Coordinates of C-alpha atoms in Angstrom, one line a residue:
M1 CA 176.5 28.7 138.7
P2 CA 176.7 32.4 139.4
A3 CA 177.4 34.8 136.6
D4 CA 181.0 35.1 137.7
S5 CA 183.0 32.3 139.3
I6 CA 184.8 33.0 142.6
L7 CA 188.1 34.6 142.0
T8 CA 191.2 33.2 143.7
A9 CA 192.6 36.7 144.2
P10 CA 190.6 39.7 145.6
P11 CA 188.6 41.3 142.8
T12 CA 189.9 44.6 141.4
L13 CA 188.3 47.6 139.8
A14 CA 189.6 46.2 136.5
D15 CA 187.6 43.0 137.1
A16 CA 184.6 45.2 137.9
R17 CA 185.0 47.1 134.6
A18 CA 185.3 43.8 132.7
T19 CA 182.1 42.6 134.3
L20 CA 180.3 45.9 133.5
E21 CA 181.2 45.5 129.8
R22 CA 180.4 41.8 129.6
V23 CA 177.1 41.9 131.4
W24 CA 175.8 45.5 130.8
G25 CA 177.6 46.3 127.6
H26 CA 179.2 49.5 129.0
T27 CA 183.0 50.1 128.8
D28 CA 183.4 52.2 132.0
F29 CA 181.6 53.5 135.1
R30 CA 179.8 56.9 135.2
G31 CA 180.2 59.6 137.8
R32 CA 181.4 58.3 141.1
Q33 CA 180.3 54.7 140.6
A34 CA 183.9 53.5 140.4
E35 CA 184.8 55.0 143.8
V36 CA 181.8 53.2 145.4
V37 CA 182.5 49.9 143.7
A38 CA 186.2 50.0 144.8
E39 CA 185.3 50.5 148.4
V40 CA 182.8 47.6 148.5
L41 CA 185.2 45.3 146.6
A42 CA 187.8 46.1 149.3
G43 CA 185.3 45.0 152.0
R44 CA 184.6 48.5 153.3
D45 CA 181.3 50.1 154.2
V46 CA 179.9 52.9 152.0
L47 CA 177.0 55.4 152.0
A48 CA 176.5 56.5 148.4
V49 CA 174.2 59.3 147.3
L50 CA 173.9 59.1 143.6
P51 CA 171.4 60.9 141.3
T52 CA 168.3 59.1 140.0
G53 CA 169.3 57.2 136.9
G54 CA 173.0 57.4 138.1
G55 CA 173.4 53.6 138.4
K56 CA 173.1 53.0 142.1
S57 CA 172.2 49.4 141.7
V58 CA 175.3 48.5 139.8
C59 CA 177.4 49.7 142.7
Y60 CA 176.4 46.7 144.8
Q61 CA 175.4 44.3 142.0
I62 CA 178.9 44.0 140.5
P63 CA 180.7 43.6 143.9
A64 CA 178.1 40.9 144.8
M65 CA 179.0 39.1 141.6
L66 CA 182.7 39.3 142.1
R67 CA 183.1 38.8 145.9
P68 CA 182.7 35.3 147.3
G69 CA 179.3 34.6 148.8
L70 CA 175.7 35.8 148.5
G71 CA 174.9 39.5 148.1
L72 CA 171.9 40.4 150.3
V73 CA 169.9 43.4 149.1
V74 CA 167.2 45.0 151.3
S75 CA 164.6 46.8 149.2
P76 CA 161.4 48.5 150.3
L77 CA 158.9 47.5 147.6
I78 CA 157.9 44.2 145.9
A79 CA 157.6 46.1 142.6
L80 CA 161.1 47.4 142.9
M81 CA 162.6 44.0 143.8
T82 CA 160.7 42.3 140.9
D83 CA 161.9 44.9 138.4
Q84 CA 165.5 44.6 139.4
V85 CA 165.6 40.8 139.6
E86 CA 163.9 40.4 136.2
A87 CA 166.4 42.8 134.6
L88 CA 169.3 40.9 136.2
K89 CA 168.0 37.6 134.9
Q90 CA 167.8 39.0 131.4
Q91 CA 171.5 39.9 131.7
G92 CA 172.4 36.4 132.8
V93 CA 172.9 37.2 136.5
A94 CA 171.8 34.7 139.1
A95 CA 169.3 36.7 141.2
A96 CA 166.2 36.0 143.2
R97 CA 163.7 37.7 145.5
L98 CA 161.9 36.6 148.6
D99 CA 158.5 38.2 149.2
S100 CA 154.9 37.4 149.7
G101 CA 154.4 36.7 146.0
V102 CA 156.9 33.8 145.9
S103 CA 155.5 30.3 146.2
L104 CA 156.7 27.7 148.7
D105 CA 158.3 25.6 146.0
D106 CA 160.1 28.6 144.5
R107 CA 161.3 29.5 148.0
S108 CA 162.8 26.1 148.5
E109 CA 164.5 26.3 145.1
I110 CA 166.0 29.7 146.0
W111 CA 167.4 28.4 149.3
R112 CA 168.8 25.4 147.5
A113 CA 170.6 27.6 145.0
A114 CA 171.9 29.8 147.8
R115 CA 173.3 26.9 149.7
A116 CA 174.9 25.5 146.5
G117 CA 176.6 28.9 145.9
A118 CA 174.6 29.3 142.6
L119 CA 173.1 32.6 143.5
D120 CA 174.7 36.0 143.3
L121 CA 172.0 38.3 144.7
L122 CA 169.0 37.8 147.0
Y123 CA 166.5 40.6 147.4
V124 CA 164.4 40.8 150.6
S125 CA 162.2 43.4 152.3
P126 CA 162.9 45.0 155.7
E127 CA 159.8 43.3 157.0
G128 CA 161.1 40.0 155.8
L129 CA 164.4 40.5 157.7
A130 CA 162.4 41.0 160.9
Q131 CA 161.5 37.3 160.8
P132 CA 164.0 35.3 162.9
H133 CA 163.9 32.2 160.6
L134 CA 165.2 34.3 157.7
I135 CA 168.1 35.6 159.8
D136 CA 168.9 32.1 160.9
R137 CA 169.1 30.9 157.3
L138 CA 171.3 33.7 156.3
H139 CA 173.7 32.9 159.1
D140 CA 174.3 29.6 157.5
L141 CA 175.5 31.2 154.3
P142 CA 178.6 33.3 153.5
L143 CA 177.5 36.8 152.6
S144 CA 179.5 38.9 150.1
L145 CA 177.9 42.1 151.1
I146 CA 174.7 43.7 152.5
A147 CA 173.1 46.4 150.4
I148 CA 170.4 48.7 151.7
D149 CA 168.5 50.3 148.8
E150 CA 166.5 53.5 149.0
A151 CA 168.4 54.2 152.3
H152 CA 166.6 57.6 152.8
C153 CA 163.7 55.4 154.2
V154 CA 165.8 55.0 157.3
S155 CA 165.7 58.7 158.3
Q156 CA 162.9 60.5 160.1
W157 CA 164.3 63.7 158.5
G158 CA 163.8 62.3 155.0
H159 CA 160.7 62.4 152.8
D160 CA 159.8 58.7 152.8
F161 CA 160.5 57.5 156.4
R162 CA 159.7 53.8 157.0
P163 CA 159.9 52.6 160.7
D164 CA 161.0 49.0 159.6
Y165 CA 164.1 50.5 158.1
R166 CA 165.3 51.8 161.5
S167 CA 165.9 48.3 162.6
L168 CA 168.4 47.6 159.9
G169 CA 171.3 48.9 162.0
R170 CA 171.2 45.6 163.8
L171 CA 172.7 43.9 160.7
A172 CA 176.1 45.4 161.7
G173 CA 176.1 43.2 164.8
L174 CA 174.4 40.2 163.2
F175 CA 176.8 39.9 160.4
P176 CA 180.2 41.4 161.5
G177 CA 182.8 41.8 158.9
V178 CA 180.3 41.8 156.0
P179 CA 180.6 45.1 154.1
R180 CA 177.5 47.1 153.9
I181 CA 176.5 49.7 151.3
A182 CA 173.6 52.1 151.7
V183 CA 172.4 53.9 148.5
T184 CA 169.9 56.6 147.9
A185 CA 169.2 59.4 145.3
T186 CA 168.0 62.0 147.8
A187 CA 169.5 62.9 151.1
D188 CA 170.6 66.3 152.4
A189 CA 173.4 66.6 155.0
R190 CA 171.2 66.1 158.0
T191 CA 169.5 63.0 156.4
R192 CA 172.9 61.5 155.5
E193 CA 174.0 61.9 159.1
D194 CA 170.9 60.2 160.4
I195 CA 171.3 57.3 157.8
A196 CA 174.9 56.7 158.9
R197 CA 174.0 56.8 162.6
S198 CA 170.9 54.6 162.3
L199 CA 172.6 52.0 160.1
R200 CA 175.7 52.0 162.3
L201 CA 177.9 53.0 159.3
D202 CA 180.3 54.7 161.7
D203 CA 183.4 54.4 159.6
A204 CA 181.7 54.3 156.2
R205 CA 183.1 56.3 153.2
I206 CA 180.4 58.8 152.2
V207 CA 180.2 59.4 148.5
V208 CA 177.9 62.2 147.3
D209 CA 177.7 62.7 143.5
S210 CA 176.4 65.7 141.8
F211 CA 172.6 66.0 141.7
A212 CA 172.7 67.5 138.2
R213 CA 170.2 66.1 135.7
P214 CA 171.1 68.1 132.6
N215 CA 168.6 66.3 130.4
L216 CA 165.7 67.5 132.5
Q217 CA 163.8 70.7 131.8
L218 CA 162.0 71.8 134.9
S219 CA 159.1 74.3 135.1
A220 CA 156.5 75.4 137.6
V221 CA 153.1 76.9 136.8
R222 CA 151.1 78.7 139.5
K223 CA 147.5 77.5 139.6
E224 CA 145.0 80.3 138.7
N225 CA 142.8 79.2 141.5
A226 CA 142.1 76.2 143.7
S227 CA 139.4 74.7 141.4
R228 CA 139.9 71.0 140.7
A229 CA 138.3 71.5 137.3
K230 CA 140.9 74.1 136.4
T231 CA 143.8 72.0 137.5
D232 CA 142.4 68.9 135.7
A233 CA 142.0 70.9 132.5
A234 CA 145.6 72.2 132.8
V235 CA 146.9 68.6 133.2
I236 CA 144.9 67.4 130.3
D237 CA 146.3 70.2 128.1
L238 CA 149.8 69.5 129.2
V239 CA 149.5 65.7 128.4
R240 CA 147.8 66.5 125.1
Q241 CA 150.8 68.6 124.1
R242 CA 152.9 65.5 124.7
R243 CA 150.6 63.0 123.0
G244 CA 152.1 59.6 122.4
K245 CA 154.8 60.0 125.0
S246 CA 155.1 58.0 128.2
G247 CA 154.7 60.0 131.4
V248 CA 153.7 60.1 135.0
V249 CA 151.1 62.5 136.6
Y250 CA 151.3 62.7 140.4
C251 CA 148.1 63.6 142.3
G252 CA 147.8 64.2 146.1
S253 CA 144.9 61.9 146.7
R254 CA 143.4 58.6 145.6
D255 CA 140.2 60.3 144.4
G256 CA 142.3 62.7 142.4
C257 CA 144.1 59.9 140.7
E258 CA 140.9 58.2 139.6
R259 CA 139.4 61.6 138.5
V260 CA 142.4 62.8 136.5
A261 CA 143.0 59.3 134.9
Q262 CA 139.3 59.2 133.8
A263 CA 139.5 62.7 132.4
L264 CA 142.6 61.8 130.4
R265 CA 141.0 58.7 129.1
D266 CA 138.0 60.7 128.0
A267 CA 140.5 63.0 126.2
G268 CA 142.0 60.0 124.3
T269 CA 145.1 59.3 126.4
N270 CA 146.0 55.8 127.5
A271 CA 145.9 56.7 131.2
I272 CA 146.2 54.3 134.1
A273 CA 145.3 55.1 137.7
Y274 CA 147.5 53.7 140.5
H275 CA 147.3 54.2 144.2
A276 CA 147.5 52.4 147.6
G277 CA 143.8 51.9 147.9
M278 CA 143.8 49.3 145.2
E279 CA 144.3 45.6 145.7
A280 CA 147.9 44.6 145.3
R281 CA 147.2 42.3 142.4
D282 CA 145.4 45.1 140.6
R283 CA 148.2 47.5 141.2
D284 CA 150.7 44.9 139.8
R285 CA 148.6 44.5 136.6
R286 CA 148.5 48.3 136.1
L287 CA 152.2 48.6 136.7
E288 CA 152.8 45.8 134.1
R289 CA 150.7 47.8 131.6
F290 CA 152.5 51.0 132.2
L291 CA 155.9 49.3 131.8
A292 CA 154.9 47.4 128.7
E293 CA 152.7 49.8 126.7
D294 CA 154.2 52.6 124.6
G295 CA 152.9 56.1 125.3
A296 CA 151.1 55.0 128.6
V297 CA 150.6 57.7 131.2
M298 CA 150.5 56.6 134.9
V299 CA 148.3 58.8 137.1
A300 CA 149.4 58.0 140.7
T301 CA 149.9 59.0 144.2
I302 CA 153.3 58.7 145.8
A303 CA 152.4 55.0 146.3
F304 CA 153.9 54.6 142.8
G305 CA 157.4 55.2 141.6
M306 CA 160.2 54.2 143.9
G307 CA 162.8 52.5 141.9
V308 CA 160.6 51.8 138.9
D309 CA 163.1 51.8 136.1
K310 CA 161.1 52.7 133.0
A311 CA 163.8 54.4 131.0
D312 CA 161.6 56.2 128.4
V313 CA 159.4 58.3 130.6
R314 CA 159.4 61.7 128.8
F315 CA 157.6 63.8 131.4
V316 CA 156.5 64.0 135.0
I317 CA 153.6 66.3 135.9
H318 CA 152.8 67.2 139.5
A319 CA 149.1 68.1 139.5
D320 CA 149.6 68.5 143.2
P321 CA 153.1 69.3 144.5
P322 CA 154.9 67.0 146.9
G323 CA 155.9 67.9 150.4
S324 CA 159.6 68.5 150.1
L325 CA 162.5 69.1 147.7
E326 CA 163.7 65.5 148.4
A327 CA 160.3 64.1 147.3
Y328 CA 160.2 66.5 144.4
W329 CA 163.6 65.5 143.1
Q330 CA 163.0 61.8 143.4
E331 CA 159.6 62.0 141.7
I332 CA 160.8 64.3 138.9
G333 CA 163.7 61.8 138.5
R334 CA 161.3 59.2 137.1
A335 CA 161.7 61.1 133.8
G336 CA 164.6 60.8 131.4
R337 CA 166.4 57.9 133.0
D338 CA 167.7 57.0 129.5
G339 CA 169.5 60.3 129.4
D340 CA 167.4 61.8 126.6
P341 CA 165.5 65.0 127.1
A342 CA 162.5 64.9 129.5
E343 CA 160.4 67.4 131.4
G344 CA 159.3 67.9 135.0
I345 CA 156.3 70.3 135.3
T346 CA 154.8 71.2 138.7
L347 CA 151.4 73.0 139.2
Y348 CA 151.2 74.7 142.6
G349 CA 149.3 77.2 144.5
P350 CA 148.7 78.6 148.1
S351 CA 146.0 76.0 148.7
D352 CA 148.6 73.3 148.1
I353 CA 150.9 74.5 150.8
A354 CA 148.0 74.8 153.2
W355 CA 147.0 71.2 152.4
T356 CA 150.6 70.1 152.9
L357 CA 150.9 71.8 156.3
R358 CA 147.5 70.4 157.5
R359 CA 148.7 66.9 156.5
L360 CA 151.9 67.3 158.4
D361 CA 150.0 68.6 161.4
G362 CA 147.9 65.4 161.5
R363 CA 150.9 63.1 161.5
P364 CA 152.2 61.6 164.8
M365 CA 155.8 62.9 165.0
A366 CA 158.0 64.7 167.5
D367 CA 157.7 68.5 167.5
E368 CA 161.3 68.8 166.3
V369 CA 160.7 66.5 163.4
K370 CA 157.5 68.3 162.5
A371 CA 159.3 71.7 162.5
V372 CA 161.9 70.3 160.1
Q373 CA 159.3 68.9 157.8
V374 CA 157.4 72.2 157.8
R375 CA 160.6 74.0 156.9
K376 CA 161.2 71.5 154.0
A377 CA 157.7 72.1 152.6
R378 CA 158.3 75.9 152.7
Q379 CA 161.6 75.5 150.9
L380 CA 160.0 73.6 148.1
F381 CA 157.3 76.2 147.6
A382 CA 159.8 79.0 147.8
M383 CA 161.7 77.3 145.0
L384 CA 158.6 76.8 142.9
D385 CA 157.5 80.5 143.3
G386 CA 161.1 81.8 143.2
A387 CA 163.2 83.4 140.5
V388 CA 166.3 81.3 140.8
C389 CA 167.2 78.5 138.3
R390 CA 165.3 75.4 139.6
P391 CA 168.0 72.7 139.3
Q392 CA 170.5 75.1 140.8
S393 CA 168.2 75.7 143.8
V394 CA 167.8 72.0 144.3
R395 CA 171.5 71.2 144.0
R396 CA 172.4 74.0 146.4
Y397 CA 169.8 72.6 148.8
F398 CA 171.6 69.2 148.7
G399 CA 174.9 71.0 149.4
E400 CA 176.4 71.6 145.9
T401 CA 178.0 75.0 146.4
G402 CA 179.3 75.2 142.9
A403 CA 176.0 74.6 141.1
E404 CA 175.5 76.8 138.1
P405 CA 172.3 77.8 136.3
C406 CA 171.1 75.1 134.0
G407 CA 170.1 77.3 131.1
V408 CA 167.0 75.2 130.1
C409 CA 164.5 75.5 133.0
D410 CA 161.6 78.0 132.7
V411 CA 163.4 80.5 135.0
C412 CA 166.5 80.4 132.9
Q413 CA 164.8 80.6 129.6
D414 CA 162.3 83.3 130.6
P415 CA 163.5 85.0 133.8
P416 CA 160.5 86.3 135.7
A417 CA 160.3 90.0 136.5
L418 CA 160.4 90.7 140.3
F419 CA 159.1 93.8 142.1
D420 CA 159.9 95.0 145.6
A421 CA 156.6 94.2 147.5
T422 CA 157.9 95.0 151.0
V423 CA 155.5 97.9 151.4
Q424 CA 152.6 95.8 150.1
A425 CA 153.6 93.0 152.4
Q426 CA 153.6 95.3 155.4
K427 CA 150.2 96.6 154.5
A428 CA 148.8 93.0 154.0
L429 CA 150.3 91.8 157.3
A430 CA 148.9 94.8 159.2
A431 CA 145.4 94.3 157.6
V432 CA 145.3 90.6 158.7
Q433 CA 146.3 91.7 162.2
R434 CA 143.8 94.6 162.4
L435 CA 141.0 92.3 161.1
G436 CA 141.7 89.9 164.0
E437 CA 142.8 87.0 161.8
R438 CA 139.2 86.2 161.3
F439 CA 138.8 86.3 157.5
G440 CA 139.9 84.6 154.4
R441 CA 142.2 85.9 151.6
G442 CA 139.4 87.3 149.4
R443 CA 138.0 89.4 152.3
V444 CA 141.5 90.6 153.2
V445 CA 142.1 91.8 149.7
D446 CA 138.7 93.5 149.6
H447 CA 139.6 95.3 152.8
L448 CA 142.9 96.5 151.4
L449 CA 141.2 97.8 148.3
G450 CA 138.3 99.4 150.3
K451 CA 135.8 97.3 148.4
T452 CA 134.3 95.1 151.2
R453 CA 130.6 94.7 150.4
D454 CA 128.4 96.2 153.1
A455 CA 131.4 97.2 155.2
Q456 CA 130.6 97.9 158.8
P457 CA 131.8 101.1 160.6
W458 CA 134.2 99.2 162.8
E459 CA 136.0 98.0 159.6
T460 CA 136.1 101.3 157.7
A461 CA 137.5 102.9 160.9
L462 CA 140.6 100.7 160.8
S463 CA 143.9 102.3 159.7
T464 CA 144.3 99.6 157.1
W465 CA 140.9 100.3 155.3
A466 CA 141.6 101.0 151.6
I467 CA 145.3 101.3 152.3
G468 CA 146.0 99.3 149.2
A469 CA 143.6 101.0 146.8
D470 CA 146.5 102.1 144.6
T471 CA 147.5 98.5 143.9
A472 CA 145.7 96.2 141.4
L473 CA 143.5 93.3 142.6
H474 CA 145.6 90.6 140.8
T475 CA 148.8 92.1 142.4
W476 CA 147.3 91.8 145.9
R477 CA 146.4 88.2 145.2
D478 CA 150.0 87.5 144.1
V479 CA 151.4 89.2 147.2
L480 CA 149.2 87.2 149.6
D481 CA 150.1 84.0 147.8
H482 CA 153.8 84.7 148.1
L483 CA 153.4 85.6 151.8
M484 CA 151.9 82.1 152.2
F485 CA 154.8 80.4 150.5
E486 CA 157.3 82.3 152.7
G487 CA 155.4 81.5 155.9
L488 CA 154.6 85.1 156.7
L489 CA 151.0 84.2 156.5
V490 CA 149.3 80.9 157.2
E491 CA 145.8 79.5 156.7
D492 CA 143.7 77.9 159.4
P493 CA 141.4 75.3 157.7
N494 CA 138.4 76.4 159.7
E495 CA 136.2 73.4 158.5
G496 CA 136.6 74.3 154.8
K497 CA 136.5 78.1 155.1
P498 CA 140.2 79.0 155.6
L499 CA 141.1 82.0 157.7
V500 CA 144.3 83.9 157.0
M501 CA 146.5 84.4 160.1
L502 CA 150.0 85.8 160.8
G503 CA 152.9 83.3 160.4
D504 CA 156.3 83.2 162.0
P505 CA 156.3 86.1 164.5
E506 CA 160.0 86.9 164.1
A507 CA 159.8 87.0 160.3
V508 CA 156.6 89.2 160.5
R509 CA 158.4 91.7 162.8
A510 CA 161.4 91.7 160.4
V511 CA 159.1 92.7 157.6
Y512 CA 157.4 95.4 159.7
R513 CA 160.7 96.9 160.6
G514 CA 162.0 96.8 157.0
E515 CA 164.8 94.4 157.9
R516 CA 163.4 91.8 155.5
T517 CA 162.7 92.5 151.8
V518 CA 159.8 90.8 150.1
E519 CA 160.2 90.3 146.4
V520 CA 157.3 88.9 144.3
R521 CA 157.4 87.6 140.8
Q522 CA 155.1 89.3 138.3
V523 CA 153.1 86.5 136.9
P524 CA 152.6 86.9 133.2
A525 CA 149.2 86.4 131.7
R526 CA 149.8 83.2 129.6
A527 CA 148.4 79.8 129.2
S528 CA 149.4 77.1 131.7
G529 CA 152.1 74.8 130.5
A530 CA 155.8 74.4 130.2
R531 CA 157.7 76.2 127.4
E532 CA 158.1 74.0 124.4
R533 CA 161.5 72.4 124.7
T534 CA 164.0 72.7 121.9
R535 CA 164.4 69.1 120.8
T536 CA 167.7 67.5 121.3
G537 CA 169.1 64.0 121.9
R538 CA 168.2 60.7 120.4
N539 CA 164.4 61.2 120.3
A540 CA 164.9 64.4 118.2
A541 CA 167.5 62.6 116.1
L542 CA 165.1 59.9 115.3
E543 CA 162.5 62.4 114.2
A544 CA 165.0 63.9 111.8
M545 CA 166.3 60.6 110.5
D546 CA 165.4 59.2 107.1
A547 CA 162.7 56.7 106.6
D548 CA 165.0 53.7 106.6
V549 CA 166.3 54.3 110.1
R550 CA 162.9 54.9 111.4
A551 CA 161.6 51.7 109.8
R552 CA 164.5 49.7 111.4
F553 CA 163.8 51.2 114.8
E554 CA 160.1 50.4 114.6
V555 CA 160.7 46.9 113.5
L556 CA 163.1 46.4 116.4
R557 CA 160.6 47.8 118.9
A558 CA 157.9 45.5 117.5
W559 CA 160.3 42.5 117.9
R560 CA 161.1 43.6 121.4
R561 CA 157.4 44.0 122.3
D562 CA 156.7 40.4 121.2
R563 CA 159.6 39.0 123.2
A564 CA 158.5 40.9 126.3
A565 CA 155.0 39.6 126.0
E566 CA 156.2 36.0 125.7
Q567 CA 158.4 36.4 128.8
R568 CA 155.9 38.6 130.7
V569 CA 158.6 41.2 131.4
P570 CA 158.7 45.0 130.6
P571 CA 160.1 45.6 127.2
Y572 CA 163.0 47.8 128.5
V573 CA 164.6 44.9 130.4
I574 CA 165.3 43.3 127.0
F575 CA 166.7 46.4 125.4
Q576 CA 166.2 50.0 126.1
D577 CA 165.0 52.4 123.4
K578 CA 168.4 54.0 123.4
T579 CA 170.1 50.7 122.5
L580 CA 167.5 49.9 119.8
L581 CA 168.1 53.3 118.3
E582 CA 171.9 52.8 118.3
I583 CA 171.3 49.5 116.5
A584 CA 169.0 51.1 114.0
L585 CA 171.5 53.8 113.3
A586 CA 174.5 51.5 113.1
E587 CA 172.7 48.7 111.2
P588 CA 175.3 46.0 112.2
G589 CA 175.6 43.2 109.8
D590 CA 177.0 40.6 112.1
L591 CA 177.3 39.7 115.8
D592 CA 180.7 41.2 116.2
R593 CA 179.6 44.6 115.3
L594 CA 176.4 44.2 117.3
A595 CA 178.5 43.4 120.4
H596 CA 180.2 46.8 120.2
I597 CA 176.9 48.7 120.6
P598 CA 176.5 50.1 124.2
G599 CA 173.8 48.2 126.1
V600 CA 174.5 44.9 124.4
G601 CA 176.2 42.7 126.9
Q602 CA 177.4 39.1 126.2
T603 CA 174.3 37.4 127.7
K604 CA 171.9 39.5 125.6
L605 CA 174.1 39.0 122.5
D606 CA 174.0 35.3 123.0
R607 CA 170.2 35.3 123.7
Y608 CA 168.9 37.9 121.2
G609 CA 171.7 38.7 118.8
A610 CA 170.7 36.4 115.9
A611 CA 167.0 37.5 116.3
V612 CA 168.0 41.2 116.2
L613 CA 170.0 40.7 113.0
Q614 CA 167.1 38.8 111.5
A615 CA 164.7 41.7 112.4
L616 CA 167.1 44.1 110.7
A617 CA 167.1 42.0 107.6
Q618 CA 163.3 42.0 107.6
A619 CA 163.3 45.8 107.8
A620 CA 165.6 46.0 104.8
A621 CA 163.6 43.5 102.7

């Protein structure tokens, strides 16, 4: 039977809270979860934008358990479906998934359970819903709701557009009267409008929670040059400083993933490469390793990550930056999902934005869409190279007008000095124009300094020759880099020998006329890497605890690791580190006291309670 029997009266928010405590071990909802749950329980459509780690899944899982019928969940990735279904099973919830990895016998059993009313949630892919036979079978079943996870995939304005998602709007007509809930962690106002229109959520309540992630410390480090070796060395150093912690390193290419992963392994890190060029079974094995092994570091392209709920990821490093603030926030959001301190570190440089724009230029999309995506890329790089609190910049981008400085990012802790570079910008733009947009950055700087080797008379006769001799070489490099980020200069790839050209004509004219001020940060001469974070939270608390608490925690982790290996599931679906640490600190002597620890629901108490108490007794022996 399903985890909750069908109620004779419509389910209430009180019923939902009771289910949350019984199944998940939490006494109340967080943020705006309760508003979303109440809407779905009442049979109304909702578009919910909740932060990564904000409990989006619970917003449809609990209503599916309480409302009569089967909850249908549309999810974009097999790994995501598998992760959620396994976690639900551990909590005693009747859930299943239909994808290419499910055998025919298992499919038959799933449909039998659905027809018998013994299934609460069924996860399918958008591609699966395109099959007529699946729709026909669903028509024969009462549906409690339809949930569309990672709903930003619907929108062409978003960062992870998937054409198959565009067809999900037809579900409104195929299943009239069934409430639908679309959830995502990243959608600006324009993307939200596109999601609602595409999914035909015309009368849906739109709930947008704060994008604040106060446990994340964000930083950005400008690359010294475009050398892969330099970038790889910086990544290795950053990971070495966080030795023994689980993390994710994002690279822009498959070759980059393999190269960086090998370099990290050579440096003694348990690094795992992951990208779309691998066979699906190989990727699955690597993902299982990352989820199961303590201190593992996944080196991946954006093929990895969506919805992967490894709670104890302590850092995310972008060796190559993503293409938009939406992608940045979602990928950074892999860290610190347990609420404990975590870091997001991005390495960036002018060659990265040039690569991003070239990639966009090669994609088949409407000119209007391409223009929006280019603007999104420039907004990301402006944030990375800017002097405004990073979380505040992101939150304002998503429409949070009241966002305040976070106080912990690199900009807040060490505000960069800015200088008015408007005059230098005017000189640089004029030099590029006078040189006919036919040279690269190095040659432009040499021209400004009057140091071009073997300069020809035509060049020395230009009004811009040596016009910047009073400015240091490194300052000119910083100015040109910043002009790239702002779109005042662009690079033509020119078959591997980039040429600097003028960017947006209106913006260039505004700088020439002095109507637009250009401020450039003075980059301090210091080693790459994020500021060492002041340790707070449970991880720091553990380090400061006495030996007995640490011993209990390690015994519990070893017990959990063995149970996870037996069941072939990630350790965190049994208990998260946060819950194990609470147990180690409280040292409950019986099941009643164990039941009061957050994260210990009734099913897990019944299944693991006695074994947890036995493990604690062994630690005390």
